[in-house]
Amino acid sequence: MTDAPVVRPLTPDDAEAVLAAFCSAPDMARQGAVTTPQEAERYVDRLTDADGPHRAWAVDDRGTCVGLVAVTIDAVNANGWFWYWVHAAHRGRGLARRAATAVADWALSDGGLHRLELGHRVNNPASGAVARAAGFVREGTEREKFLVDGRRVDVATYGRLRTDPVPDTERLVRAGWAAT
Ligand SMILES: CC(C)(COP(=O)(O)OP(=O)(O)OC[C@H]1O[C@@H](n2cnc3c(N)ncnc32)[C@H](O)[C@@H]1OP(=O)(O)O)[C@@H](O)C(=O)NCCC(=O)NCCS
């Protein structure tokens, strides 16, 4: 038994921790509308629906979900939209980097996908650092895509293919969905 954080499938029991994460920083508002226990339950229900397009992994620190790395699957093309967040109190510990790398590895192997893609606002450099650590390659810029506080902001786009080099980033252990 170790106290090291792991990634494991999100479950309905994580709703309270998800609400805490969404309340932890203003930047979480861009990840979705979760401001009440009911909204948190609906959010988690949507992500844990096995018939839906999402495969959501909780970043589990001693039994509590403190972050999320998810893949939204486009089954026709065997592609996945890749996204992540971490509770503000747990940022800067390398959790997103290590969790994203572990989940990207899974998605491009047991997860059956060929291509993962993501985008981040250029004024969110931590997200780009996570993407690069997880083996994503910068593919382009969606110019002035979002309107944030009255300013248009570019989005940097990234992809990782099944055939791309595997990054040497440290990974969190995966528990569940065909564990390593
Ligand atoms: C982006 C986010 C997931 C990063 O989580 P985290 O657990 O703090 O990330 P890590 O600790 O793994 O750090 C990742 C990298 O970001 C770097 N980083 C952090 N803040 C940074 C900043 N302001 N500028 C540049 N790099 C930064 C870290 O140094 C680290 O780089 P390293 O691996 O080379 O040391 C977190 O800030 C978050 O949840 N933000 C709100 C939601 C969000 O923006 N999600 C992404 C949407 S595209």
PDB file of C-alpha atoms and ligand atoms in Angstrom:
ATOM      1  CA  MET A   1       0.000   0.000   0.000  1.00  0.00           C
ATOM      2  CA  THR A   2       1.390   3.406  -0.976  1.00  0.00           C
ATOM      3  CA  ASP A   3       0.195   6.951  -0.463  1.00  0.00           C
ATOM      4  CA  ALA A   4       1.320   7.973  -3.937  1.00  0.00           C
ATOM      5  CA  PRO A   5      -1.387   9.572  -6.100  1.00  0.00           C
ATOM      6  CA  VAL A   6      -2.899   7.393  -8.848  1.00  0.00           C
ATOM      7  CA  VAL A   7      -5.327   7.808 -11.717  1.00  0.00           C
ATOM      8  CA  ARG A   8      -8.467   5.678 -11.576  1.00  0.00           C
ATOM      9  CA  PRO A   9     -11.899   5.913 -13.224  1.00  0.00           C
ATOM     10  CA  LEU A  10     -14.105   8.741 -11.927  1.00  0.00           C
ATOM     11  CA  THR A  11     -17.139   7.455  -9.975  1.00  0.00           C
ATOM     12  CA  PRO A  12     -20.424   9.031  -8.794  1.00  0.00           C
ATOM     13  CA  ASP A  13     -18.920   9.148  -5.273  1.00  0.00           C
ATOM     14  CA  ASP A  14     -16.520  11.837  -6.505  1.00  0.00           C
ATOM     15  CA  ALA A  15     -19.237  14.484  -6.930  1.00  0.00           C
ATOM     16  CA  GLU A  16     -18.469  16.257  -3.627  1.00  0.00           C
ATOM     17  CA  ALA A  17     -14.751  16.458  -4.427  1.00  0.00           C
ATOM     18  CA  VAL A  18     -15.548  17.706  -7.929  1.00  0.00           C
ATOM     19  CA  LEU A  19     -17.657  20.504  -6.457  1.00  0.00           C
ATOM     20  CA  ALA A  20     -14.778  21.420  -4.122  1.00  0.00           C
ATOM     21  CA  ALA A  21     -12.408  21.610  -7.097  1.00  0.00           C
ATOM     22  CA  PHE A  22     -14.766  23.819  -9.074  1.00  0.00           C
ATOM     23  CA  CYS A  23     -15.061  26.154  -6.057  1.00  0.00           C
ATOM     24  CA  SER A  24     -11.258  26.264  -5.638  1.00  0.00           C
ATOM     25  CA  ALA A  25     -10.366  28.845  -8.315  1.00  0.00           C
ATOM     26  CA  PRO A  26     -12.106  31.260 -10.696  1.00  0.00           C
ATOM     27  CA  ASP A  27     -10.409  29.632 -13.717  1.00  0.00           C
ATOM     28  CA  MET A  28     -12.466  26.465 -13.113  1.00  0.00           C
ATOM     29  CA  ALA A  29     -15.540  28.271 -14.444  1.00  0.00           C
ATOM     30  CA  ARG A  30     -14.266  27.657 -17.978  1.00  0.00           C
ATOM     31  CA  GLN A  31     -14.321  23.908 -17.313  1.00  0.00           C
ATOM     32  CA  GLY A  32     -18.102  23.832 -16.895  1.00  0.00           C
ATOM     33  CA  ALA A  33     -20.973  25.030 -14.731  1.00  0.00           C
ATOM     34  CA  VAL A  34     -20.549  23.285 -11.380  1.00  0.00           C
ATOM     35  CA  THR A  35     -21.601  25.512  -8.489  1.00  0.00           C
ATOM     36  CA  THR A  36     -24.007  23.304  -6.498  1.00  0.00           C
ATOM     37  CA  PRO A  37     -24.080  19.655  -5.318  1.00  0.00           C
ATOM     38  CA  GLN A  38     -26.791  18.926  -7.898  1.00  0.00           C
ATOM     39  CA  GLU A  39     -24.707  20.349 -10.741  1.00  0.00           C
ATOM     40  CA  ALA A  40     -21.722  18.336  -9.526  1.00  0.00           C
ATOM     41  CA  GLU A  41     -23.790  15.144  -9.540  1.00  0.00           C
ATOM     42  CA  ARG A  42     -25.016  15.837 -13.068  1.00  0.00           C
ATOM     43  CA  TYR A  43     -21.460  16.607 -14.221  1.00  0.00           C
ATOM     44  CA  VAL A  44     -20.132  13.352 -12.781  1.00  0.00           C
ATOM     45  CA  ASP A  45     -23.123  11.349 -14.079  1.00  0.00           C
ATOM     46  CA  ARG A  46     -22.456  12.632 -17.584  1.00  0.00           C
ATOM     47  CA  LEU A  47     -18.762  11.737 -17.392  1.00  0.00           C
ATOM     48  CA  THR A  48     -19.330   8.279 -15.891  1.00  0.00           C
ATOM     49  CA  ASP A  49     -22.048   7.169 -18.342  1.00  0.00           C
ATOM     50  CA  ALA A  50     -20.458   4.103 -19.920  1.00  0.00           C
ATOM     51  CA  ASP A  51     -22.634   4.592 -23.024  1.00  0.00           C
ATOM     52  CA  GLY A  52     -21.533   8.203 -23.418  1.00  0.00           C
ATOM     53  CA  PRO A  53     -18.432   9.501 -25.228  1.00  0.00           C
ATOM     54  CA  HIS A  54     -16.363  10.364 -22.127  1.00  0.00           C
ATOM     55  CA  ARG A  55     -13.712   8.344 -20.343  1.00  0.00           C
ATOM     56  CA  ALA A  56     -12.865  10.308 -17.227  1.00  0.00           C
ATOM     57  CA  TRP A  57      -9.977   9.503 -14.919  1.00  0.00           C
ATOM     58  CA  ALA A  58      -9.822  10.952 -11.413  1.00  0.00           C
ATOM     59  CA  VAL A  59      -6.458  12.038 -10.047  1.00  0.00           C
ATOM     60  CA  ASP A  60      -6.773  10.299  -6.697  1.00  0.00           C
ATOM     61  CA  ASP A  61      -4.707  11.600  -3.780  1.00  0.00           C
ATOM     62  CA  ARG A  62      -5.216   9.322  -0.761  1.00  0.00           C
ATOM     63  CA  GLY A  63      -8.802   8.537  -1.702  1.00  0.00           C
ATOM     64  CA  THR A  64      -9.901  12.005  -2.810  1.00  0.00           C
ATOM     65  CA  CYS A  65     -10.392  13.147  -6.388  1.00  0.00           C
ATOM     66  CA  VAL A  66      -8.210  16.261  -6.692  1.00  0.00           C
ATOM     67  CA  GLY A  67      -8.097  16.419 -10.477  1.00  0.00           C
ATOM     68  CA  LEU A  68      -9.479  15.018 -13.684  1.00  0.00           C
ATOM     69  CA  VAL A  69      -8.029  13.911 -17.001  1.00  0.00           C
ATOM     70  CA  ALA A  70     -10.675  13.017 -19.550  1.00  0.00           C
ATOM     71  CA  VAL A  71     -10.954  11.890 -23.137  1.00  0.00           C
ATOM     72  CA  THR A  72     -14.071  12.637 -25.155  1.00  0.00           C
ATOM     73  CA  ILE A  73     -14.163  10.021 -27.861  1.00  0.00           C
ATOM     74  CA  ASP A  74     -14.990  10.495 -31.543  1.00  0.00           C
ATOM     75  CA  ALA A  75     -15.431   6.772 -32.254  1.00  0.00           C
ATOM     76  CA  VAL A  76     -15.896   7.146 -36.029  1.00  0.00           C
ATOM     77  CA  ASN A  77     -12.391   8.523 -36.407  1.00  0.00           C
ATOM     78  CA  ALA A  78     -10.796   6.835 -33.378  1.00  0.00           C
ATOM     79  CA  ASN A  79      -9.899  10.305 -32.125  1.00  0.00           C
ATOM     80  CA  GLY A  80     -10.183  11.771 -28.646  1.00  0.00           C
ATOM     81  CA  TRP A  81     -10.497  15.322 -27.310  1.00  0.00           C
ATOM     82  CA  PHE A  82      -8.224  15.488 -24.292  1.00  0.00           C
ATOM     83  CA  TRP A  83      -8.788  17.762 -21.281  1.00  0.00           C
ATOM     84  CA  TYR A  84      -7.784  18.160 -17.651  1.00  0.00           C
ATOM     85  CA  TRP A  85      -8.074  20.213 -14.503  1.00  0.00           C
ATOM     86  CA  VAL A  86      -6.621  20.128 -10.973  1.00  0.00           C
ATOM     87  CA  HIS A  87      -8.001  21.536  -7.694  1.00  0.00           C
ATOM     88  CA  ALA A  88      -6.165  24.821  -7.047  1.00  0.00           C
ATOM     89  CA  ALA A  89      -4.752  23.584  -3.725  1.00  0.00           C
ATOM     90  CA  HIS A  90      -3.012  20.700  -5.507  1.00  0.00           C
ATOM     91  CA  ARG A  91      -1.497  22.538  -8.477  1.00  0.00           C
ATOM     92  CA  GLY A  92       2.253  22.734  -8.963  1.00  0.00           C
ATOM     93  CA  ARG A  93       2.843  19.167  -7.705  1.00  0.00           C
ATOM     94  CA  GLY A  94       3.230  17.719 -11.188  1.00  0.00           C
ATOM     95  CA  LEU A  95      -0.115  15.953 -10.886  1.00  0.00           C
ATOM     96  CA  ALA A  96      -1.542  17.166 -14.203  1.00  0.00           C
ATOM     97  CA  ARG A  97       1.679  16.379 -16.065  1.00  0.00           C
ATOM     98  CA  ARG A  98       2.008  12.868 -14.611  1.00  0.00           C
ATOM     99  CA  ALA A  99      -1.706  12.066 -14.848  1.00  0.00           C
ATOM    100  CA  ALA A 100      -2.095  13.385 -18.405  1.00  0.00           C
ATOM    101  CA  THR A 101       0.862  11.305 -19.584  1.00  0.00           C
ATOM    102  CA  ALA A 102      -0.574   8.144 -18.018  1.00  0.00           C
ATOM    103  CA  VAL A 103      -4.032   8.733 -19.496  1.00  0.00           C
ATOM    104  CA  ALA A 104      -2.715   9.632 -22.953  1.00  0.00           C
ATOM    105  CA  ASP A 105      -0.690   6.386 -22.966  1.00  0.00           C
ATOM    106  CA  TRP A 106      -3.860   4.469 -22.062  1.00  0.00           C
ATOM    107  CA  ALA A 107      -6.019   6.217 -24.677  1.00  0.00           C
ATOM    108  CA  LEU A 108      -3.530   5.404 -27.453  1.00  0.00           C
ATOM    109  CA  SER A 109      -3.129   1.764 -26.385  1.00  0.00           C
ATOM    110  CA  ASP A 110      -5.899  -0.042 -24.473  1.00  0.00           C
ATOM    111  CA  GLY A 111      -8.224   2.897 -25.166  1.00  0.00           C
ATOM    112  CA  GLY A 112      -8.066   2.037 -28.869  1.00  0.00           C
ATOM    113  CA  LEU A 113      -7.604   5.580 -30.193  1.00  0.00           C
ATOM    114  CA  HIS A 114      -5.247   6.734 -32.922  1.00  0.00           C
ATOM    115  CA  ARG A 115      -5.175  10.476 -32.310  1.00  0.00           C
ATOM    116  CA  LEU A 116      -5.626  12.760 -29.289  1.00  0.00           C
ATOM    117  CA  GLU A 117      -6.139  16.476 -29.630  1.00  0.00           C
ATOM    118  CA  LEU A 118      -6.450  19.428 -27.292  1.00  0.00           C
ATOM    119  CA  GLY A 119      -6.431  23.203 -27.270  1.00  0.00           C
ATOM    120  CA  HIS A 120      -5.516  25.760 -24.656  1.00  0.00           C
ATOM    121  CA  ARG A 121      -5.682  29.527 -24.409  1.00  0.00           C
ATOM    122  CA  VAL A 122      -2.231  30.982 -25.021  1.00  0.00           C
ATOM    123  CA  ASN A 123      -2.510  32.876 -21.734  1.00  0.00           C
ATOM    124  CA  ASN A 124      -2.738  29.527 -19.902  1.00  0.00           C
ATOM    125  CA  PRO A 125       0.906  28.372 -20.254  1.00  0.00           C
ATOM    126  CA  ALA A 126       0.629  25.689 -17.567  1.00  0.00           C
ATOM    127  CA  SER A 127      -1.799  23.809 -19.799  1.00  0.00           C
ATOM    128  CA  GLY A 128       0.691  23.884 -22.680  1.00  0.00           C
ATOM    129  CA  ALA A 129       3.430  22.570 -20.389  1.00  0.00           C
ATOM    130  CA  VAL A 130       1.177  19.668 -19.408  1.00  0.00           C
ATOM    131  CA  ALA A 131       0.399  18.891 -23.060  1.00  0.00           C
ATOM    132  CA  ARG A 132       4.052  18.877 -24.127  1.00  0.00           C
ATOM    133  CA  ALA A 133       5.056  16.742 -21.134  1.00  0.00           C
ATOM    134  CA  ALA A 134       2.370  14.236 -22.147  1.00  0.00           C
ATOM    135  CA  GLY A 135       3.845  13.901 -25.628  1.00  0.00           C
ATOM    136  CA  PHE A 136       1.559  16.265 -27.514  1.00  0.00           C
ATOM    137  CA  VAL A 137       2.995  18.169 -30.469  1.00  0.00           C
ATOM    138  CA  ARG A 138       2.024  21.762 -31.221  1.00  0.00           C
ATOM    139  CA  GLU A 139      -0.014  21.768 -34.431  1.00  0.00           C
ATOM    140  CA  GLY A 140      -1.253  25.302 -34.801  1.00  0.00           C
ATOM    141  CA  THR A 141      -3.093  28.357 -33.584  1.00  0.00           C
ATOM    142  CA  GLU A 142      -6.775  29.126 -33.678  1.00  0.00           C
ATOM    143  CA  ARG A 143      -6.546  32.895 -33.858  1.00  0.00           C
ATOM    144  CA  GLU A 144      -8.704  35.009 -31.547  1.00  0.00           C
ATOM    145  CA  LYS A 145     -10.950  32.020 -30.851  1.00  0.00           C
ATOM    146  CA  PHE A 146     -12.350  33.001 -27.429  1.00  0.00           C
ATOM    147  CA  LEU A 147     -13.701  36.217 -26.004  1.00  0.00           C
ATOM    148  CA  VAL A 148     -12.416  36.453 -22.415  1.00  0.00           C
ATOM    149  CA  ASP A 149     -13.088  39.546 -20.318  1.00  0.00           C
ATOM    150  CA  GLY A 150     -13.619  41.617 -23.441  1.00  0.00           C
ATOM    151  CA  ARG A 151     -10.389  40.438 -25.165  1.00  0.00           C
ATOM    152  CA  ARG A 152     -10.050  37.952 -28.020  1.00  0.00           C
ATOM    153  CA  VAL A 153      -7.571  35.195 -27.100  1.00  0.00           C
ATOM    154  CA  ASP A 154      -5.701  32.776 -29.385  1.00  0.00           C
ATOM    155  CA  VAL A 155      -5.866  29.035 -28.747  1.00  0.00           C
ATOM    156  CA  ALA A 156      -2.831  26.782 -29.234  1.00  0.00           C
ATOM    157  CA  THR A 157      -3.707  23.386 -30.704  1.00  0.00           C
ATOM    158  CA  TYR A 158      -1.850  20.145 -30.023  1.00  0.00           C
ATOM    159  CA  GLY A 159      -2.082  16.499 -31.093  1.00  0.00           C
ATOM    160  CA  ARG A 160      -0.494  13.197 -30.118  1.00  0.00           C
ATOM    161  CA  LEU A 161      -0.700  10.204 -32.443  1.00  0.00           C
ATOM    162  CA  ARG A 162      -0.396   6.545 -31.558  1.00  0.00           C
ATOM    163  CA  THR A 163       2.744   6.537 -33.691  1.00  0.00           C
ATOM    164  CA  ASP A 164       4.388   9.559 -32.027  1.00  0.00           C
ATOM    165  CA  PRO A 165       7.375   9.105 -29.723  1.00  0.00           C
ATOM    166  CA  VAL A 166       6.456   8.153 -26.177  1.00  0.00           C
ATOM    167  CA  PRO A 167       7.554  10.909 -23.746  1.00  0.00           C
ATOM    168  CA  ASP A 168       9.919  10.051 -20.892  1.00  0.00           C
ATOM    169  CA  THR A 169       7.722  11.936 -18.384  1.00  0.00           C
ATOM    170  CA  GLU A 170       7.059  10.242 -15.062  1.00  0.00           C
ATOM    171  CA  ARG A 171       3.547   8.708 -14.954  1.00  0.00           C
ATOM    172  CA  LEU A 172       1.040   8.190 -12.185  1.00  0.00           C
ATOM    173  CA  VAL A 173       0.065   4.542 -11.835  1.00  0.00           C
ATOM    174  CA  ARG A 174      -3.237   3.702 -13.549  1.00  0.00           C
ATOM    175  CA  ALA A 175      -5.684   1.770 -11.395  1.00  0.00           C
ATOM    176  CA  GLY A 176      -8.566   0.418 -13.455  1.00  0.00           C
ATOM    177  CA  TRP A 177      -9.541   0.117 -17.122  1.00  0.00           C
ATOM    178  CA  ALA A 178      -6.809  -2.389 -17.884  1.00  0.00           C
ATOM    179  CA  ALA A 179      -4.221  -1.234 -15.358  1.00  0.00           C
ATOM    180  CA  THR A 180      -0.566  -1.106 -16.282  1.00  0.00           C
TER     181      THR A 180
HETATM  182  C1  LIG B   1      -3.475  23.566 -16.183  1.00  0.00           C
HETATM  183  C2  LIG B   1      -3.529  22.772 -14.876  1.00  0.00           C
HETATM  184  C3  LIG B   1      -4.336  21.487 -15.136  1.00  0.00           C
HETATM  185  C4  LIG B   1      -2.092  22.412 -14.465  1.00  0.00           C
HETATM  186  O1  LIG B   1      -2.180  21.584 -13.292  1.00  0.00           O
HETATM  187  P1  LIG B   1      -0.925  21.300 -12.320  1.00  0.00           P
HETATM  188  O2  LIG B   1      -1.203  20.025 -11.596  1.00  0.00           O
HETATM  189  O3  LIG B   1      -0.618  22.515 -11.529  1.00  0.00           O
HETATM  190  O4  LIG B   1       0.225  21.076 -13.378  1.00  0.00           O
HETATM  191  P2  LIG B   1       1.679  20.477 -13.057  1.00  0.00           P
HETATM  192  O5  LIG B   1       2.014  20.689 -11.611  1.00  0.00           O
HETATM  193  O6  LIG B   1       1.716  19.105 -13.621  1.00  0.00           O
HETATM  194  O7  LIG B   1       2.602  21.476 -13.870  1.00  0.00           O
HETATM  195  C5  LIG B   1       2.617  21.414 -15.252  1.00  0.00           C
HETATM  196  C6  LIG B   1       3.644  22.351 -15.798  1.00  0.00           C
HETATM  197  O8  LIG B   1       3.096  23.677 -15.857  1.00  0.00           O
HETATM  198  C7  LIG B   1       4.129  24.577 -15.506  1.00  0.00           C
HETATM  199  N1  LIG B   1       3.507  25.825 -15.110  1.00  0.00           N
HETATM  200  C8  LIG B   1       2.684  26.039 -14.076  1.00  0.00           C
HETATM  201  N2  LIG B   1       2.299  27.320 -14.058  1.00  0.00           N
HETATM  202  C9  LIG B   1       2.912  27.914 -15.118  1.00  0.00           C
HETATM  203  C10 LIG B   1       2.937  29.226 -15.641  1.00  0.00           C
HETATM  204  N3  LIG B   1       2.205  30.206 -15.096  1.00  0.00           N
HETATM  205  N4  LIG B   1       3.690  29.478 -16.737  1.00  0.00           N
HETATM  206  C11 LIG B   1       4.395  28.490 -17.328  1.00  0.00           C
HETATM  207  N5  LIG B   1       4.401  27.217 -16.888  1.00  0.00           N
HETATM  208  C12 LIG B   1       3.684  26.953 -15.787  1.00  0.00           C
HETATM  209  C13 LIG B   1       4.839  23.856 -14.397  1.00  0.00           C
HETATM  210  O9  LIG B   1       6.118  24.388 -14.151  1.00  0.00           O
HETATM  211  C14 LIG B   1       4.923  22.468 -14.978  1.00  0.00           C
HETATM  212  O10 LIG B   1       5.976  22.410 -15.905  1.00  0.00           O
HETATM  213  P3  LIG B   1       7.128  21.330 -15.727  1.00  0.00           P
HETATM  214  O11 LIG B   1       6.431  20.003 -15.855  1.00  0.00           O
HETATM  215  O12 LIG B   1       8.023  21.625 -16.868  1.00  0.00           O
HETATM  216  O13 LIG B   1       7.684  21.575 -14.374  1.00  0.00           O
HETATM  217  C15 LIG B   1      -4.170  23.600 -13.730  1.00  0.00           C
HETATM  218  O14 LIG B   1      -3.521  24.837 -13.655  1.00  0.00           O
HETATM  219  C16 LIG B   1      -5.666  23.830 -13.905  1.00  0.00           C
HETATM  220  O15 LIG B   1      -6.475  22.994 -13.516  1.00  0.00           O
HETATM  221  N6  LIG B   1      -6.058  24.968 -14.491  1.00  0.00           N
HETATM  222  C17 LIG B   1      -7.487  25.261 -14.666  1.00  0.00           C
HETATM  223  C18 LIG B   1      -8.105  24.347 -15.701  1.00  0.00           C
HETATM  224  C19 LIG B   1      -7.364  24.416 -17.021  1.00  0.00           C
HETATM  225  O16 LIG B   1      -6.899  25.478 -17.433  1.00  0.00           O
HETATM  226  N7  LIG B   1      -7.268  23.250 -17.682  1.00  0.00           N
HETATM  227  C20 LIG B   1      -6.656  23.163 -18.977  1.00  0.00           C
HETATM  228  C21 LIG B   1      -7.653  23.593 -19.987  1.00  0.00           C
HETATM  229  S1  LIG B   1      -6.956  23.582 -21.625  1.00  0.00           S
END
